[in-house]
Short mmCIF file of C-alpha atoms and ligand atoms in Angstrom, two decimals:
data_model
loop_
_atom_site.label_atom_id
_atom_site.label_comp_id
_atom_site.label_asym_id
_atom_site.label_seq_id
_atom_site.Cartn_x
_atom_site.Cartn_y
_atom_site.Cartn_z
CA UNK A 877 180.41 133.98 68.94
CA UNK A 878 183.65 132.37 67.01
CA UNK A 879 183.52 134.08 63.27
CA UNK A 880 184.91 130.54 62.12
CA UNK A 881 182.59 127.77 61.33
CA UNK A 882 183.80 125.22 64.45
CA UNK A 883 183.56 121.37 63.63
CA UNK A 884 180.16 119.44 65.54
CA UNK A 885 180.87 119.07 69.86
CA UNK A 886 181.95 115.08 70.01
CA UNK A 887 180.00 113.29 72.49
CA UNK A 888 183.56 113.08 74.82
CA UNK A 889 183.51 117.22 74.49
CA UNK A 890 179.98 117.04 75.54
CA UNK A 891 181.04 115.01 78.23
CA UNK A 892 183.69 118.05 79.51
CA UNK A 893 181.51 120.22 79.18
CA UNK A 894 178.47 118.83 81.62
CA UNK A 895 181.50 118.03 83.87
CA UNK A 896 183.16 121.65 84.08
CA UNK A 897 179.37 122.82 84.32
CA UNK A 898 179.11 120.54 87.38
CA UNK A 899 182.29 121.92 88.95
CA UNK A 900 180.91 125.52 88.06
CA UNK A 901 178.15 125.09 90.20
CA UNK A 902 180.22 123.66 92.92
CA UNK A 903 182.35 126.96 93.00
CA UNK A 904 183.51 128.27 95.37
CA UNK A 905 185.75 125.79 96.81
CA UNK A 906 189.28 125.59 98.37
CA UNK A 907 192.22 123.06 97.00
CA UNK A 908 195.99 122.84 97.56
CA UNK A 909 197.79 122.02 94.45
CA UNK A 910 202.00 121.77 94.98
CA UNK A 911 201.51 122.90 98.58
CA UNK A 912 199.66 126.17 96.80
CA UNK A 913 196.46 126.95 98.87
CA UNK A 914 193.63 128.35 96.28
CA UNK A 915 190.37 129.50 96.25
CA UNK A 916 188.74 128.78 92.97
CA UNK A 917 186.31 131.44 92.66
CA UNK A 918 182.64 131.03 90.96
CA UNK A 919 183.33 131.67 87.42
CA UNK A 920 186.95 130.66 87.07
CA UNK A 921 188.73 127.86 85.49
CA UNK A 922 189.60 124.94 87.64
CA UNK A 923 192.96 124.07 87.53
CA UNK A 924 193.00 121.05 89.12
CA UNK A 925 190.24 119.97 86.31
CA UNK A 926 192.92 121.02 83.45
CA UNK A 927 194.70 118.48 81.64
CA UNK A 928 196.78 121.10 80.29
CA UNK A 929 197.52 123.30 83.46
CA UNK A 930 199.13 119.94 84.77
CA UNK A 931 201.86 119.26 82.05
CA UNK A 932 201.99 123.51 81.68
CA UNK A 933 202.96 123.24 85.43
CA UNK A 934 205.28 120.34 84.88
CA UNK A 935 206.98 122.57 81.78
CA UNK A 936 207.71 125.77 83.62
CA UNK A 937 209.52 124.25 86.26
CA UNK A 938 212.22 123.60 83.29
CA UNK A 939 213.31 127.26 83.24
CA UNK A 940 215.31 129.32 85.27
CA UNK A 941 214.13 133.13 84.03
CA UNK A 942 213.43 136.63 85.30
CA UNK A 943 210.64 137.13 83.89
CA UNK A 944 207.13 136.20 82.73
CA UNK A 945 203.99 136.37 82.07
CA UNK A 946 200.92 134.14 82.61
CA UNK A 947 198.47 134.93 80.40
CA UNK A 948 195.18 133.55 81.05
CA UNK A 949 196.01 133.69 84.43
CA UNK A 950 192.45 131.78 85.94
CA UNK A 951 192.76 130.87 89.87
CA UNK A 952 196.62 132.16 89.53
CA UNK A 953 197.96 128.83 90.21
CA UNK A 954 200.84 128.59 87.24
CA UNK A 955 201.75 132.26 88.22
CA UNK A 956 202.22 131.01 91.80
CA UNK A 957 203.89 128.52 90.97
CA UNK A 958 206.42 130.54 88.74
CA UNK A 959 206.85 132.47 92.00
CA UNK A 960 207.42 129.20 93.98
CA UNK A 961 210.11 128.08 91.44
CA UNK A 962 211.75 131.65 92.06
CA UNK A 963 211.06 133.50 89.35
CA UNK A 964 211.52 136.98 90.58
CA UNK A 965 208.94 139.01 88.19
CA UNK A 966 205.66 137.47 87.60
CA UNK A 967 202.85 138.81 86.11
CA UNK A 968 199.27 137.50 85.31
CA UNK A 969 196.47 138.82 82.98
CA UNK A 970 192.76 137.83 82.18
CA UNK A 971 189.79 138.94 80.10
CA UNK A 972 187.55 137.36 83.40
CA UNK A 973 187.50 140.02 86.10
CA UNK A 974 186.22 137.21 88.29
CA UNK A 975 189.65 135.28 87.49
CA UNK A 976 191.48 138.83 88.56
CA UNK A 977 190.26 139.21 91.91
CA UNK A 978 190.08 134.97 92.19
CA UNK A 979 193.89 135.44 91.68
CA UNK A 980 194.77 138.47 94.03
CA UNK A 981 193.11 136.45 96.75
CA UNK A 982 195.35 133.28 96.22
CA UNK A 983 198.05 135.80 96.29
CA UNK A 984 196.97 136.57 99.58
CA UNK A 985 196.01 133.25 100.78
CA UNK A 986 199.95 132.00 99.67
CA UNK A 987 201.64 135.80 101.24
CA UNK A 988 205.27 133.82 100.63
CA UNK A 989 204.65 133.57 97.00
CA UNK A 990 204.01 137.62 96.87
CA UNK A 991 203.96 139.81 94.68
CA UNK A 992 202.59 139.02 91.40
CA UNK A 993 201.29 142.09 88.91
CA UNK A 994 198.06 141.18 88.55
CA UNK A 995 196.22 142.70 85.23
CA UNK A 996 192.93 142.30 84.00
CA UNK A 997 193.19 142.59 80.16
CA UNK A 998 191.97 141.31 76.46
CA UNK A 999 195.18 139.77 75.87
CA UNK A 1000 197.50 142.61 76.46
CA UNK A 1001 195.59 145.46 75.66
CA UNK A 1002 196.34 147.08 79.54
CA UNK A 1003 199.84 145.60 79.40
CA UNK A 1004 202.63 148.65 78.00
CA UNK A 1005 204.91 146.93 75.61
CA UNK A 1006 207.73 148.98 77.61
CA UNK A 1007 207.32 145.60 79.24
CA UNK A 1008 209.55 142.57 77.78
CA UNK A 1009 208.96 139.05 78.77
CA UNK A 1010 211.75 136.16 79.01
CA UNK A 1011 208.91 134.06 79.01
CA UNK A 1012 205.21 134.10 78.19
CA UNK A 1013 203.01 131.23 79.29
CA UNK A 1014 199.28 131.00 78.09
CA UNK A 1015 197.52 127.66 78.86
CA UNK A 1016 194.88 129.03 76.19
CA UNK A 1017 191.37 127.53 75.96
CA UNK A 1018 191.44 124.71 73.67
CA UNK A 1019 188.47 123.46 72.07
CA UNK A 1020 185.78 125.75 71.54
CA UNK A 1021 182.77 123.62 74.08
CA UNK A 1022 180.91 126.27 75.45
CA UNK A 1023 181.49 125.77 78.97
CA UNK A 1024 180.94 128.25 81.77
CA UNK A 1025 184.29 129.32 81.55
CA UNK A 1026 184.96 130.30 77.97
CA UNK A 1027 184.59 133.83 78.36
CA UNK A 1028 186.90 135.59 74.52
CA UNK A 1029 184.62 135.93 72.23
CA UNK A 1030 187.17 134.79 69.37
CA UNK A 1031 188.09 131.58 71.71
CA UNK A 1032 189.82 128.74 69.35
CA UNK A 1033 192.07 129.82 66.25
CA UNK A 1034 191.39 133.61 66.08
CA UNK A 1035 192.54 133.71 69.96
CA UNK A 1036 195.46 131.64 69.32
CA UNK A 1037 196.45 133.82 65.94
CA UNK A 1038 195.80 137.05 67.66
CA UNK A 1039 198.16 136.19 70.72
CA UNK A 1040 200.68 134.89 68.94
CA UNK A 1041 200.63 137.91 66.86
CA UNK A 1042 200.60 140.25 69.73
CA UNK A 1043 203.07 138.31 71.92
CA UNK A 1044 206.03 138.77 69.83
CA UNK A 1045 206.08 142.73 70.95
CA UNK A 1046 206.47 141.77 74.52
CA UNK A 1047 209.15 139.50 74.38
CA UNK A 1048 212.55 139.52 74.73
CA UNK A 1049 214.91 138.79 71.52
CA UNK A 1050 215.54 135.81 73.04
CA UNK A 1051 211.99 135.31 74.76
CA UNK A 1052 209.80 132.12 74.56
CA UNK A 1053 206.55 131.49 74.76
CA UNK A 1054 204.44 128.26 76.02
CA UNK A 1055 200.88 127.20 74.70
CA UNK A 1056 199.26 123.55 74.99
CA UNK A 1057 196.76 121.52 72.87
CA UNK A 1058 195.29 118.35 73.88
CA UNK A 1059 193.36 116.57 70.92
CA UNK A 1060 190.02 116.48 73.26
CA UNK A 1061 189.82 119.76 70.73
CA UNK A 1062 189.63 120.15 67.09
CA UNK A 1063 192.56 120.13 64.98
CA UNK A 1064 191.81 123.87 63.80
CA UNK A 1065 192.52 125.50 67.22
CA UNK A 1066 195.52 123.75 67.55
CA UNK A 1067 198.04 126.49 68.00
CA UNK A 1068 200.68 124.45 66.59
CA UNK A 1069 199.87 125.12 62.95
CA UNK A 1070 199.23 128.58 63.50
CA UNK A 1071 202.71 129.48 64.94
CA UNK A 1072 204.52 127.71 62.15
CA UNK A 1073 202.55 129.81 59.77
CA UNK A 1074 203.54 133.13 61.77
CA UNK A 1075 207.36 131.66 61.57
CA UNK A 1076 207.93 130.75 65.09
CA UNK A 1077 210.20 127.70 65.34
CA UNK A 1078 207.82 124.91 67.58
CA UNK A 1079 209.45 122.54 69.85
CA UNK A 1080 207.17 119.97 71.80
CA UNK A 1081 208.32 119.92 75.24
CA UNK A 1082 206.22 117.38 76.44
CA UNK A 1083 203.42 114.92 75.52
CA UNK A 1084 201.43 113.12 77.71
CA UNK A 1085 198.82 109.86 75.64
CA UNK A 1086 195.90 109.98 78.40
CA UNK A 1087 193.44 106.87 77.21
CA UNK A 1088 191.48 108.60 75.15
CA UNK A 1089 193.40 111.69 73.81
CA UNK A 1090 196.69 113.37 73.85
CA UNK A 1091 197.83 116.64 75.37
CA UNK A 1092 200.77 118.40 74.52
CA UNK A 1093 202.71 121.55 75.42
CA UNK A 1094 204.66 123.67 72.78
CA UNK A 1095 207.51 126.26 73.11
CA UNK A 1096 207.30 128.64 70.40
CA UNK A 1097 210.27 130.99 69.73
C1 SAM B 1226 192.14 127.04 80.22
S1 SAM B 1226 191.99 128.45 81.25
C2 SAM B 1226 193.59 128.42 82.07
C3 SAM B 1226 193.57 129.08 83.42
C4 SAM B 1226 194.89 128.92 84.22
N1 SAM B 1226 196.01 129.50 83.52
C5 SAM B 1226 195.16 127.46 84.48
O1 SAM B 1226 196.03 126.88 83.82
O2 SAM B 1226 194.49 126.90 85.35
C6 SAM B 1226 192.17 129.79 80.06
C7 SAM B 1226 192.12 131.18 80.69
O3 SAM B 1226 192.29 132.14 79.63
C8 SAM B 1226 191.46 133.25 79.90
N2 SAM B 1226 191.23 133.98 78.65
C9 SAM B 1226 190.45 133.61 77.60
N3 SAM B 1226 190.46 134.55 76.65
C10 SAM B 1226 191.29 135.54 77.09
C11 SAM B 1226 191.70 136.79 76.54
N4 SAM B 1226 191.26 137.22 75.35
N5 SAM B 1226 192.56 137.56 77.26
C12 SAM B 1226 193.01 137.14 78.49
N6 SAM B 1226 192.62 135.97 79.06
C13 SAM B 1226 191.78 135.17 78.37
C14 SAM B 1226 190.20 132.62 80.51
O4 SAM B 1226 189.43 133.54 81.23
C15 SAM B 1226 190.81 131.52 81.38
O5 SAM B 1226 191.07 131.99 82.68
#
């Protein structure tokens, strides 16, 4: 469990959370998203259920780069579709093992969007730091609900803190990373505050006001 006392579930995260319990016992099932076929394994986030993973999808198609890293990989989908927008290096990490062979099989189910590094790791523990990243892309967890597929232990604020910590060895001196927040969380796990405190410079890069909350996604550099 989260070290950090976490504010009370609201009744619409309660609401998420029976939903994305719903779609877990639905799993597995097969979507297209972009013309990308995937099979979203039992266990592993549903992209096409992520606020976030839309506008994160919307964001990376903004930059022309060699190469990244999508950490927090899930079904694979914003690592294929790095591939589809040409990126010629792409690599993808999870703590879920089930999210690790979920996205080697989409990597076989979309062959023209091969190959893609595929890692299954606690952040980057199995990642060298030889490595250096132009870009690193983690649509992060964010509000601490429970569901079936919050699987780091130190999910919310700690997570956020301890990547951003971390990241800055695997990127490039110019290298940029992307994170979201959508206000369906709590304030505290918004990464937002934490990379200002770190000294990253925070940029929104885009903000979508759904009718109920707002999600954002932030370049930190
Ligand atoms: C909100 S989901 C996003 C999945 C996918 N990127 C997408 O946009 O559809 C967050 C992902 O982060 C992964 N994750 C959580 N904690 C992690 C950690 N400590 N190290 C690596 N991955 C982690 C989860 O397993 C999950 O797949």
């Amino acid at each position: 469990m989260n070290s950090e006392k976490q504010p009370e579930i609201s009744p619409v995260q309660k609401e998420r959370t029976a939903r994305m319990y719903e779609v877990y016992q639905r799993q597995p099932y097969l979507i297209e998203l972009d013309g990308i076929k995937l099979n979203v394994a039992r266990g592993v986030f549903p992209p096409e259920q992520g606020y976030t993973t839309k506008l994160m999808a919307k964001v990376i198609k903004t930059y022309s780069v060699n190469t990244v890293l999508d950490m927090g990989c899930g079904s694979g989908y914003l690592a294929l579709t790095l591939r589809k927008n040409g990126v010629p290096n792409v690599w993808a990490a999870d703590l879920n093992q089930a999210a690790v062979e979920c996205t080697k099989e989409n990597i076989k189910n979309n062959p023209d969007l091969a190959p893609i590094e595929v890692v299954h790791s606690n952040l980057f523990s199995q990642i060298s730091p030889e490595i250096k990243f132009d870009l690193i892309v983690f649509n992060q967890p964010f509000y601490y609900g429970n569901g079936p597929f919050n699987v780091s232990p130190d999910e919310g604020r700690p997570l956020n803190e301890r990547f951003l910590k971390e990241a800055r060895n695997y990127l490039k001196s110019d290298g940029k990373i992307l994170m979201n927040y959508s206000d369906l969380g709590d304030e505290i796990n918004n990464p937002k505050g934490t990379a200002e405190l770190l000294g990253y410079q925070v940029k929104v890069k885009l903000m979508e006001q759904g009718e109920s909350f707002s999600n954002e996604v932030y370049e930190f550099s």
